[in-house]
PDB file of C-alpha atoms in Angstrom:
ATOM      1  CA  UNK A  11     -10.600  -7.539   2.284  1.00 77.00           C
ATOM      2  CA  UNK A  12     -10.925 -11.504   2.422  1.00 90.00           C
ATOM      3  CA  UNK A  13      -7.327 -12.217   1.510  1.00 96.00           C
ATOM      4  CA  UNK A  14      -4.618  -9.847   2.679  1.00 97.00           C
ATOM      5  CA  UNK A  15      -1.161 -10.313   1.665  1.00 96.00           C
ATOM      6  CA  UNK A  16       1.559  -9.466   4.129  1.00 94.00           C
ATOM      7  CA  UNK A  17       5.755  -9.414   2.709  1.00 90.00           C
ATOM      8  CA  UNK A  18       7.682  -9.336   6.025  1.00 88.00           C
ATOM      9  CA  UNK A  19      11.517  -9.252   6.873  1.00 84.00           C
ATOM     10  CA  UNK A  20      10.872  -9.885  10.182  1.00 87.00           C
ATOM     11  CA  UNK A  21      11.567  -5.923  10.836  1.00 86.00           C
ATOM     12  CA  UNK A  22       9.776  -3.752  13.021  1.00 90.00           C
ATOM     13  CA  UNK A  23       7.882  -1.483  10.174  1.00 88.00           C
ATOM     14  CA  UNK A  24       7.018  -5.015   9.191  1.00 89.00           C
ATOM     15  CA  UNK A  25       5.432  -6.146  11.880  1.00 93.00           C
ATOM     16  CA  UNK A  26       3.572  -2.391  12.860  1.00 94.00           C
ATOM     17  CA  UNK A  27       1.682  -3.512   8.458  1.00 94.00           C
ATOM     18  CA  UNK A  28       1.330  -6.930  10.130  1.00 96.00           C
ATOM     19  CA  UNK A  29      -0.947  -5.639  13.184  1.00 97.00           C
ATOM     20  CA  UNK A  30      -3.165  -3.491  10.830  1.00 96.00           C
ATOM     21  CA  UNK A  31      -3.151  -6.555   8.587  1.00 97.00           C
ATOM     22  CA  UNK A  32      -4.394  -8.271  11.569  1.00 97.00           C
ATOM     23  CA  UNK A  33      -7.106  -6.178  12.913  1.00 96.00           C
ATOM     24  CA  UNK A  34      -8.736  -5.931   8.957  1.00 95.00           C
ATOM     25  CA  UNK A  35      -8.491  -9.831   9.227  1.00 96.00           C
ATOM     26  CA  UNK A  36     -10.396  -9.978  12.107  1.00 94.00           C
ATOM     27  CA  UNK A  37     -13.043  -7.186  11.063  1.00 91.00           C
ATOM     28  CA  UNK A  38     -14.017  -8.376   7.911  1.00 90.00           C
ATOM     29  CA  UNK A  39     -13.381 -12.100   8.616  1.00 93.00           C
ATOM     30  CA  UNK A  40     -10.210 -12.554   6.276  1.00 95.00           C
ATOM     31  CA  UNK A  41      -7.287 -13.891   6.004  1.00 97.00           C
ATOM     32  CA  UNK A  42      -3.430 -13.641   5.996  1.00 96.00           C
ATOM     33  CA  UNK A  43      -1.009 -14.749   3.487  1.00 95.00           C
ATOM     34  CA  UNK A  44       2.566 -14.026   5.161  1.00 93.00           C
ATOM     35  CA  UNK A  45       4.997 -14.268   3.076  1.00 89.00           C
ATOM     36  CA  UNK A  46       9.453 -14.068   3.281  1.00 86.00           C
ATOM     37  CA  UNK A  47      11.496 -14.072   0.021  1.00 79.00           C
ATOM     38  CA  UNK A  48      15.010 -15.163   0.019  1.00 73.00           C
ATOM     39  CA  UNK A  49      16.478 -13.646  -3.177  1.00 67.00           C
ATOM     40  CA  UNK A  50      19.257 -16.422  -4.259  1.00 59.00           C
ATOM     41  CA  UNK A  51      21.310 -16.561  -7.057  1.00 55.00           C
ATOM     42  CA  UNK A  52      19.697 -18.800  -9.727  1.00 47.00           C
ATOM     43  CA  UNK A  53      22.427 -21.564  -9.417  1.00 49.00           C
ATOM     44  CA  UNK A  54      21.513 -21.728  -5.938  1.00 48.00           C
ATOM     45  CA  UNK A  55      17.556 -22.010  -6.311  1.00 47.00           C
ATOM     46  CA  UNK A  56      18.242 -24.510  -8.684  1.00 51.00           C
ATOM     47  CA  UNK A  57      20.797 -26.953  -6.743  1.00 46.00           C
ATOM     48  CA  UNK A  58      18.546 -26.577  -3.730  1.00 48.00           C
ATOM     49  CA  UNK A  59      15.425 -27.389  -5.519  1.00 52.00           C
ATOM     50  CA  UNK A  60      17.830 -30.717  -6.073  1.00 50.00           C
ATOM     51  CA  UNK A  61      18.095 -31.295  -2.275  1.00 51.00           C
ATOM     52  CA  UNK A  62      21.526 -30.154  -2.157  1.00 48.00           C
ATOM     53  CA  UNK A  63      23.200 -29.169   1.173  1.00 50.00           C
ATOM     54  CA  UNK A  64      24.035 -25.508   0.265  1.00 57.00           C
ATOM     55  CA  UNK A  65      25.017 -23.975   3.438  1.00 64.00           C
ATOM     56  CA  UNK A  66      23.926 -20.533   3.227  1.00 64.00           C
ATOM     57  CA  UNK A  67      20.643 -21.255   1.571  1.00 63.00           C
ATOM     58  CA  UNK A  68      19.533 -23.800   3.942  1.00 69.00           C
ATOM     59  CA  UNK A  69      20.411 -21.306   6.713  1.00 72.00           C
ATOM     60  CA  UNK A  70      18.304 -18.520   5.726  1.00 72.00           C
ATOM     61  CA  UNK A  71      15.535 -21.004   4.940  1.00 73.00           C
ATOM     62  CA  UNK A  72      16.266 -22.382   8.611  1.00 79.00           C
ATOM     63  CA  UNK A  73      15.880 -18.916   9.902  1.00 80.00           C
ATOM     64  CA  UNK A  74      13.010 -17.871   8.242  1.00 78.00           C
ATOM     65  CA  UNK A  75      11.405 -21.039   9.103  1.00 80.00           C
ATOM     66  CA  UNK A  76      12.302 -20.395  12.698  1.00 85.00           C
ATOM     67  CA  UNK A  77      11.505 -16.370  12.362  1.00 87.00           C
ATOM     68  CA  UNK A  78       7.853 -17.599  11.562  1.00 86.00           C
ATOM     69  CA  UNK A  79       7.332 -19.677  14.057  1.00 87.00           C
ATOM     70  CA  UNK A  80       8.088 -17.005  16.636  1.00 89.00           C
ATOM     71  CA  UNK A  81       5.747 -14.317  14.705  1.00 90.00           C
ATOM     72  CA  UNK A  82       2.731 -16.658  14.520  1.00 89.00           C
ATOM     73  CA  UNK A  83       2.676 -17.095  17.956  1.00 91.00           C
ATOM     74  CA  UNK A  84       1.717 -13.318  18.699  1.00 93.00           C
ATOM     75  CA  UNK A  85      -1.453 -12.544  20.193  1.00 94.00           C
ATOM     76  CA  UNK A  86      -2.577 -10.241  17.594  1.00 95.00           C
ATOM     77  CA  UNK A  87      -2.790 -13.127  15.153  1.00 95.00           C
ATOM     78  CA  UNK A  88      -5.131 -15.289  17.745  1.00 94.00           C
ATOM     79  CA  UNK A  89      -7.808 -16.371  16.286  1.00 94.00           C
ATOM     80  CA  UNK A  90      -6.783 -15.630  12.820  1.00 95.00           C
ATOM     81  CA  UNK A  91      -5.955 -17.673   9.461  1.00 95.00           C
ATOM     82  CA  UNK A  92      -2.380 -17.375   8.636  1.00 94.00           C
ATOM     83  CA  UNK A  93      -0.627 -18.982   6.247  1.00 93.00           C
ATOM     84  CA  UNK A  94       2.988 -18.536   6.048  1.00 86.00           C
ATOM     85  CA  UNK A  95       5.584 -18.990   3.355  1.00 83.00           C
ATOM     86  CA  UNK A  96       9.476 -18.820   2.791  1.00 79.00           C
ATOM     87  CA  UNK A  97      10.160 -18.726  -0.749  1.00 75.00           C
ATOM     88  CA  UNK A  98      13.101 -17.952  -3.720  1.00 70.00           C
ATOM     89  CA  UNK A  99      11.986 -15.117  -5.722  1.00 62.00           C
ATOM     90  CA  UNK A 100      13.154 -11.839  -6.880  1.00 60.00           C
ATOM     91  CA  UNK A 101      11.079 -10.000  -4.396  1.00 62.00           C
ATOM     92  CA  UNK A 102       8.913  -7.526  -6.239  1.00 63.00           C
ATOM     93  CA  UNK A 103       8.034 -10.144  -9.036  1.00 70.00           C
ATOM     94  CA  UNK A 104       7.407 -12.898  -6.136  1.00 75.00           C
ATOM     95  CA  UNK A 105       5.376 -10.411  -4.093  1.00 84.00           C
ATOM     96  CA  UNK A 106       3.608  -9.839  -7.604  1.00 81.00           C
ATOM     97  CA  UNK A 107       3.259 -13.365  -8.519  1.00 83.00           C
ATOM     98  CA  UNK A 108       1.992 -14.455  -5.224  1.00 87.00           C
ATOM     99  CA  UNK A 109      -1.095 -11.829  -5.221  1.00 89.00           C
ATOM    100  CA  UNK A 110      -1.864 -12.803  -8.709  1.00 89.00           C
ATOM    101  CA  UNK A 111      -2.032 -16.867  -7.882  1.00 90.00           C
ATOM    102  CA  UNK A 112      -4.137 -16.184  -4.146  1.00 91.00           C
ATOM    103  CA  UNK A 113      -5.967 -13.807  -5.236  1.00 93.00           C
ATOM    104  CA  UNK A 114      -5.533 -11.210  -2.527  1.00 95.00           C
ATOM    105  CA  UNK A 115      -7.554  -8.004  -2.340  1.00 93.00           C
ATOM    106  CA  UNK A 116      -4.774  -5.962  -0.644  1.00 95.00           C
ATOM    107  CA  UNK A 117      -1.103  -6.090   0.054  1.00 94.00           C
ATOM    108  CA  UNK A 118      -0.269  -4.334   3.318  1.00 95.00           C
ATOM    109  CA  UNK A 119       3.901  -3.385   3.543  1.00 90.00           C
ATOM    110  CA  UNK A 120       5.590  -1.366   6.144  1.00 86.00           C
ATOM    111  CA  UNK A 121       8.280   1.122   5.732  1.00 78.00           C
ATOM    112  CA  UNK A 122      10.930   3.264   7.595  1.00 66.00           C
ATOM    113  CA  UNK A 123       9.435   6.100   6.267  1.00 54.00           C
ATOM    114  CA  UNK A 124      11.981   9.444   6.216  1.00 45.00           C
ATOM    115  CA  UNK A 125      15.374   7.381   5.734  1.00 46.00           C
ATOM    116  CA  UNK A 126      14.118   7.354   2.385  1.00 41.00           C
ATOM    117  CA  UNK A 127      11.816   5.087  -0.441  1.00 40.00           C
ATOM    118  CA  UNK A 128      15.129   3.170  -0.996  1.00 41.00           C
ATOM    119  CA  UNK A 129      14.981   2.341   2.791  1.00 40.00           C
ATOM    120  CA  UNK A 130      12.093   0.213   3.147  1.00 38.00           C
ATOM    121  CA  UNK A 131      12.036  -3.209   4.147  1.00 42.00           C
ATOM    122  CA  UNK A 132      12.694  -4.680   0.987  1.00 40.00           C
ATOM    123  CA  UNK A 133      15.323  -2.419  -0.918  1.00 42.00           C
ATOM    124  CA  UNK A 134      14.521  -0.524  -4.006  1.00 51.00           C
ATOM    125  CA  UNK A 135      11.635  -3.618  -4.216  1.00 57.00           C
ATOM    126  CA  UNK A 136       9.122  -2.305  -2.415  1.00 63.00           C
ATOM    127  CA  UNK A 137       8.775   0.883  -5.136  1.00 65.00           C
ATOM    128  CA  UNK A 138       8.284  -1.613  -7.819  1.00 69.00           C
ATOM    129  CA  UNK A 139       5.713  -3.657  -5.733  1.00 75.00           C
ATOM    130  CA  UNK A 140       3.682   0.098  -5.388  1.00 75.00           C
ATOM    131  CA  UNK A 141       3.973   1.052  -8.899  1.00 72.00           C
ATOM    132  CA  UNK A 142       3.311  -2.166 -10.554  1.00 74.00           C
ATOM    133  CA  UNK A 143       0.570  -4.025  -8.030  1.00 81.00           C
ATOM    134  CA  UNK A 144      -3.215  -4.951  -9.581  1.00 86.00           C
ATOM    135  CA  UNK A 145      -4.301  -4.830  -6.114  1.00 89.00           C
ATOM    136  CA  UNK A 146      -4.026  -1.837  -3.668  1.00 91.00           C
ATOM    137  CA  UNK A 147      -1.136  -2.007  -1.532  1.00 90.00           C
ATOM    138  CA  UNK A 148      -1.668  -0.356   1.506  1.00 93.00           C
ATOM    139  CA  UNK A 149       2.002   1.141   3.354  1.00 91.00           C
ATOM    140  CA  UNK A 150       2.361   1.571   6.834  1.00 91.00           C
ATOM    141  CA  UNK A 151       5.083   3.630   8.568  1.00 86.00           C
ATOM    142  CA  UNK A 152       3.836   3.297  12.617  1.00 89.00           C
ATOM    143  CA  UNK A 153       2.238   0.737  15.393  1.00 92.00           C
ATOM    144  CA  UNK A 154      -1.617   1.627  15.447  1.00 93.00           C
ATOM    145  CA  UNK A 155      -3.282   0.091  18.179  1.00 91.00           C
ATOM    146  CA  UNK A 156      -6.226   0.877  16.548  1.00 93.00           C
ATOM    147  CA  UNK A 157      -6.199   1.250  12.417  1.00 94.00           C
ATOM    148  CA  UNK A 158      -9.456   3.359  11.719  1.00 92.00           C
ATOM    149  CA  UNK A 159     -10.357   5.523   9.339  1.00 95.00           C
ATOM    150  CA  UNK A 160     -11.972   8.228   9.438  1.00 97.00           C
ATOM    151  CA  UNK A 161     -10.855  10.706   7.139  1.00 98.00           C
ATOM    152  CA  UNK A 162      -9.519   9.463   3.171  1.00 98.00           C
ATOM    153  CA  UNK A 163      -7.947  12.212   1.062  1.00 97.00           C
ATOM    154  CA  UNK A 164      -8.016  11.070  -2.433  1.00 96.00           C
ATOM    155  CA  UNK A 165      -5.856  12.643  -4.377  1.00 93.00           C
ATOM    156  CA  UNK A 166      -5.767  13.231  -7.961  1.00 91.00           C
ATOM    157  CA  UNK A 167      -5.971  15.073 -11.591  1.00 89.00           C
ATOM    158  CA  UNK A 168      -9.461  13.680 -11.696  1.00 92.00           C
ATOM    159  CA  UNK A 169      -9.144  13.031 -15.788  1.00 88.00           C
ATOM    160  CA  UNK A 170     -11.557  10.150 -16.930  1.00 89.00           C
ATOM    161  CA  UNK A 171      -8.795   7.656 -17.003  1.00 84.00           C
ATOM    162  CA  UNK A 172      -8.300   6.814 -13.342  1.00 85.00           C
ATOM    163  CA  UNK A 173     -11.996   6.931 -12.882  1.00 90.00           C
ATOM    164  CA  UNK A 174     -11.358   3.133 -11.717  1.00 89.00           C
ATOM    165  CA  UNK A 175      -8.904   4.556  -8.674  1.00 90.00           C
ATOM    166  CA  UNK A 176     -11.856   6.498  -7.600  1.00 93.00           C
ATOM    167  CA  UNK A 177     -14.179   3.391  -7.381  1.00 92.00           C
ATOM    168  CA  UNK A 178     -11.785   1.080  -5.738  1.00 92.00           C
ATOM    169  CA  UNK A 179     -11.235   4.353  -3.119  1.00 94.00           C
ATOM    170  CA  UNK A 180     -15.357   5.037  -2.615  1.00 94.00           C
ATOM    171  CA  UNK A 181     -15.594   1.283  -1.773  1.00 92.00           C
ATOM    172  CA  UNK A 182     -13.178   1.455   0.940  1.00 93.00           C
ATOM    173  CA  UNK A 183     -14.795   4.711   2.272  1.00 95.00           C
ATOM    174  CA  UNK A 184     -17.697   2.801   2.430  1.00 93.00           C
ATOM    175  CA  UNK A 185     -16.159  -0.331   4.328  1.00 91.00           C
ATOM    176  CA  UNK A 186     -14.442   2.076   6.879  1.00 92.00           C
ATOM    177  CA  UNK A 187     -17.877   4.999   7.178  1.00 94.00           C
ATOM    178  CA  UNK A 188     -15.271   7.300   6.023  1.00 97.00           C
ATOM    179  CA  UNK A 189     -15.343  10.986   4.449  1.00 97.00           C
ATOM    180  CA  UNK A 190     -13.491  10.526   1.304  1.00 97.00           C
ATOM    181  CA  UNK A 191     -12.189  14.414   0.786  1.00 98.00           C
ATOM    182  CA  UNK A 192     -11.476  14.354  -2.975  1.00 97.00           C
ATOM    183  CA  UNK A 193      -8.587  16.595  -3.701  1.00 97.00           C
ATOM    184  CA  UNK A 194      -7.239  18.776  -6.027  1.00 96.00           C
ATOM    185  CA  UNK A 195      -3.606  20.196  -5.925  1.00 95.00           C
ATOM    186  CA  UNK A 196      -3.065  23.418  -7.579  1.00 94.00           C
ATOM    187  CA  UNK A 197       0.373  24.912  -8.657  1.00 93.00           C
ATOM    188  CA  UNK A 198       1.849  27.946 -10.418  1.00 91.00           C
ATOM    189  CA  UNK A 199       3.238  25.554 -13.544  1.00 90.00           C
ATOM    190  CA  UNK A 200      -0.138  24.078 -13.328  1.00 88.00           C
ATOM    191  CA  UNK A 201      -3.295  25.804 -12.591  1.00 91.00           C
ATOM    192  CA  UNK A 202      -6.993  25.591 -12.779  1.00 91.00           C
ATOM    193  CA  UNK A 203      -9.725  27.845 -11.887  1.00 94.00           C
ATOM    194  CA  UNK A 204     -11.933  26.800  -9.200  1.00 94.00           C
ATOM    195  CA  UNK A 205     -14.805  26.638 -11.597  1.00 96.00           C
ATOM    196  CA  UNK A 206     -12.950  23.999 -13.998  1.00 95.00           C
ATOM    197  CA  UNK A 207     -11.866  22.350 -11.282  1.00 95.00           C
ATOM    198  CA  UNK A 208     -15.195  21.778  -9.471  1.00 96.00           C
ATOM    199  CA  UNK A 209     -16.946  20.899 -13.037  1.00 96.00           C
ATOM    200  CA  UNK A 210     -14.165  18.199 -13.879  1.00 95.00           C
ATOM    201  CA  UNK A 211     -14.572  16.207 -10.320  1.00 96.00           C
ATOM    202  CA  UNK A 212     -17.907  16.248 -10.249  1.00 95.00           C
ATOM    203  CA  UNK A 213     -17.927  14.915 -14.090  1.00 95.00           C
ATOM    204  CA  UNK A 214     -15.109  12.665 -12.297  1.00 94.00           C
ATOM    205  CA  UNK A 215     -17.218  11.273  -9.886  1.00 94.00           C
ATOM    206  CA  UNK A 216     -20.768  10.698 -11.881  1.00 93.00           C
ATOM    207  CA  UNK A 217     -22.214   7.811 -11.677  1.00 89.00           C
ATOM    208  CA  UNK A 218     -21.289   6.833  -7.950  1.00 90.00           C
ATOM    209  CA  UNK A 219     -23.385   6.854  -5.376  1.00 89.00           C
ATOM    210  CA  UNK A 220     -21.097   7.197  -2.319  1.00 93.00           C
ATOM    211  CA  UNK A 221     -22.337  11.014  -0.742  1.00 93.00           C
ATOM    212  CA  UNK A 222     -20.143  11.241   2.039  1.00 96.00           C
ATOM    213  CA  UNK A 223     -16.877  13.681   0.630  1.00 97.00           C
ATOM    214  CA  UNK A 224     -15.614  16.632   0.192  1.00 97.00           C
ATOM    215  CA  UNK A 225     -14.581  18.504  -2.877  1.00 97.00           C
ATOM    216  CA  UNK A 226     -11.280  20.908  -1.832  1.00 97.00           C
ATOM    217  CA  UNK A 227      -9.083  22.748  -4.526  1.00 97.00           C
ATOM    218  CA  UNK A 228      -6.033  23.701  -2.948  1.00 97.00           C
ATOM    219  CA  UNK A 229      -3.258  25.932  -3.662  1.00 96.00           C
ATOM    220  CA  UNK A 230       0.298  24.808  -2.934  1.00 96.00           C
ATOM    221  CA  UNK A 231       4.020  24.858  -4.261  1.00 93.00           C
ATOM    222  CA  UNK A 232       4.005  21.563  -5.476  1.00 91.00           C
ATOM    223  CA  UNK A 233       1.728  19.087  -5.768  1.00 91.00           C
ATOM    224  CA  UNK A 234       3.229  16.600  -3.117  1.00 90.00           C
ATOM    225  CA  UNK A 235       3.681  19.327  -0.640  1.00 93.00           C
ATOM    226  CA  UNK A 236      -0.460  20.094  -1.113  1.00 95.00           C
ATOM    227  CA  UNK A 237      -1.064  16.785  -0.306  1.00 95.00           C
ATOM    228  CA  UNK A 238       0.855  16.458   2.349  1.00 95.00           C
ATOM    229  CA  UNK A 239      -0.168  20.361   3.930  1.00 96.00           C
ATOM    230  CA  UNK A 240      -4.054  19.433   3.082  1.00 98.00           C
ATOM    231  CA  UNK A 241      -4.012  15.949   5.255  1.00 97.00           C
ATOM    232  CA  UNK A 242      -2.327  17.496   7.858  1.00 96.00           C
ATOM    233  CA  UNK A 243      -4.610  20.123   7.863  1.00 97.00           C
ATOM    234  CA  UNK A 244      -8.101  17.581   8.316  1.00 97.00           C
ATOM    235  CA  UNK A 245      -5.743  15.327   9.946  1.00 97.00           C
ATOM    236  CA  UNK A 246      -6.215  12.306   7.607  1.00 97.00           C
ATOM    237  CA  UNK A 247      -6.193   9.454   8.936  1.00 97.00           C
ATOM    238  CA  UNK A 248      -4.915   7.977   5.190  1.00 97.00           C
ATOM    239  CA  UNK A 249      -4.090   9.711   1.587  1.00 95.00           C
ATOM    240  CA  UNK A 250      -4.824   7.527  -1.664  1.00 93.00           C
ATOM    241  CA  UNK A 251      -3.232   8.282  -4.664  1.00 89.00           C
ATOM    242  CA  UNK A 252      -2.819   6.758  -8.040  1.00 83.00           C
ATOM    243  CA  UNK A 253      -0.651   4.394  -9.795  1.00 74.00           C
ATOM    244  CA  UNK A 254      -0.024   3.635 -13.639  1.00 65.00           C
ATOM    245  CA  UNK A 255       1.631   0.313 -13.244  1.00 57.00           C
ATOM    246  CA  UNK A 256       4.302  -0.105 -15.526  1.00 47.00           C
ATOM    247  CA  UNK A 257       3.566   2.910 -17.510  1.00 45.00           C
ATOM    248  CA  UNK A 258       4.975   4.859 -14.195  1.00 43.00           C
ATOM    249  CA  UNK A 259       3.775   5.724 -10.765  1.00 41.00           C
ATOM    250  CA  UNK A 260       1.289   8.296 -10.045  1.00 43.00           C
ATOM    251  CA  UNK A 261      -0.945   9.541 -13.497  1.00 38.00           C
ATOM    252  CA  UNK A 262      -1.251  13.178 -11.873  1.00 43.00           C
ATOM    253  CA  UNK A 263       2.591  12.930 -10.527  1.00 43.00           C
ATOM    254  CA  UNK A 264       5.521  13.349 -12.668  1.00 41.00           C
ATOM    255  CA  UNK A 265       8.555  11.901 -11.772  1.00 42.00           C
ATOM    256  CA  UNK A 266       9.477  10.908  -8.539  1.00 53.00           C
ATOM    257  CA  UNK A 267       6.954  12.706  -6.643  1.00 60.00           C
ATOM    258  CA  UNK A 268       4.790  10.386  -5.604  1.00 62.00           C
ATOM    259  CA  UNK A 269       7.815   8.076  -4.392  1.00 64.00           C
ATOM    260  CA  UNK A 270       8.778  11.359  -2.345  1.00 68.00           C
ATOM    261  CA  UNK A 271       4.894  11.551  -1.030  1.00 72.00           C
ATOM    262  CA  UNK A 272       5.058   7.624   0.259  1.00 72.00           C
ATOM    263  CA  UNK A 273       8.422   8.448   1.612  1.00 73.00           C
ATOM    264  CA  UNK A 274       7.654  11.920   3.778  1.00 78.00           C
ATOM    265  CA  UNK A 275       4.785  11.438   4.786  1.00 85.00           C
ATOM    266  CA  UNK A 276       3.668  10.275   8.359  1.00 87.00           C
ATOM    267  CA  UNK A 277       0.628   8.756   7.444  1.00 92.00           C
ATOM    268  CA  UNK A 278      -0.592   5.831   5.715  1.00 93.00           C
ATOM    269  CA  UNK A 279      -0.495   5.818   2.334  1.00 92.00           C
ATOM    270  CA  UNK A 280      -2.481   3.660   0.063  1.00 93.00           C
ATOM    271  CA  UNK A 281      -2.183   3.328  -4.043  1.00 88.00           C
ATOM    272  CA  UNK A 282      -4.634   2.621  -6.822  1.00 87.00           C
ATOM    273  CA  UNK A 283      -3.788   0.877 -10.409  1.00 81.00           C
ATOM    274  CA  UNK A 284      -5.329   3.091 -13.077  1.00 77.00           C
TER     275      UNK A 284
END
């Protein structure tokens, strides 16, 4: 977690991913890349990128200049490497494009949480940015004073082609001491005898060496609503899940589950691409 990348609006759920952002800087030594992006119509971008005087462009780009200035000055962020940037992009393919070219290890985003996926601090954006990231993004729905983890549920179908989730999920167990508590959702529509279930995670899960976790099949309506019933249950102090990219979000999740799971639930939530 050397390079952490950090979309803000300047809101309050963005500021509660900036902290944690913040205090994994300072642990493992890293830094932040905070970034703003004003989405402009095209005619705009270009007459501005001609030194125009376009009122409302040069506003917001006044603002968010100003914006920054304030946020940088917050105590959290003593000590650390920040580098801050206003830019014209549509925001999930700038937020995209910007991890790509810095080469960040994780993007951390905050979100409103139960007004809805839709509701976060970028729009509709932010889904996009979750299903389509190479990098974990990592959301955050409240202040904590002090982001540890303790407890991982990683959730999943466990079939051999998100075996990558499972490494990029044991390696930050290992960073954080954690118990990973691998875990298995069963439904009516969809069910799996204990016996098949064990056998096919620890097939799943061959080949690593990371000891501390727990295997748990568990029985629930729906597959979010197991999820969400098991953390609160151990009290997780985080759920992982997986993400397809652009083939859709969530391998074991059809739909718009794992949109809903993000969205309901009070923890921390972070995603995997397969």
């Amino acid at each position: 977690m050397k390079k952490i990348l950090v979309p803000t609006d300047f809101s309050k759920e963005a500021e509660n991913a900036l902290k944690v952002a913040a205090q994994l800087a300072k642990r493992y030594d890293g830094e932040i890349f905070l970034i703003h992006l004003l989405e402009l119509p095209l005619t705009q971008i270009d007459a501005l990128s001609q030194q125009s005087e376009l009122p409302e462009a040069m506003f917001f780009m006044k603002l968010a200049n100003k914006k920054f200035k304030d946020v940088l000055t917050r105590d959290y962020l003593e000590g650390i490497k920040v580098h801050d940037t206003v830019d014209f992009n549509q925001t999930f393919s700038g937020i995209s494009k910007i991890a790509k070219e810095k080469g960040v290890d994780l993007i951390v985003m905050g979100s409103h949480g139960a007004s809805g996926f839709k509701e976060m601090f970028i729009g509709s954006n932010t889904e996009k940015v979750v299903r389509t990231s190479d990098v974990p993004v990592l959301v955050i729905k409240n202040e904590h004073k002090n982001f540890a983890l303790h407890d991982i549920v990683f959730a999943s179908d466990f079939k051999m082609d998100s075996k990558e989730t499972y490494r990029q999920a044991s390696e930050l167990a290992k960073i954080f001491h954690a118990k990973l508590h691998l875990l298995m959702v069963n439904t009516a529509s969809n069910f799996t005898t204990t016996t098949k279930a064990n056998a096919r995670i620890m097939d799943f899960i061959a080949g690593y060496d990371y000891k501390n976790y727990t295997i748990n099949i568990f029985n629930d309506e729906n597959v979010e609503q197991g999820i969400l019933n098991f953390s609160h249950i151990i009290n997780a102090d985080l759920i992982g899940i997986s993400t397809h990219g652009r083939q859709g979000i969530a391998h074991f999740l059809n739909g718009s589950i794992s949109e809903d799971l993000v969205n309901h639930s009070k923890r921390p939530v972070i995603t995997f691409k397969i």
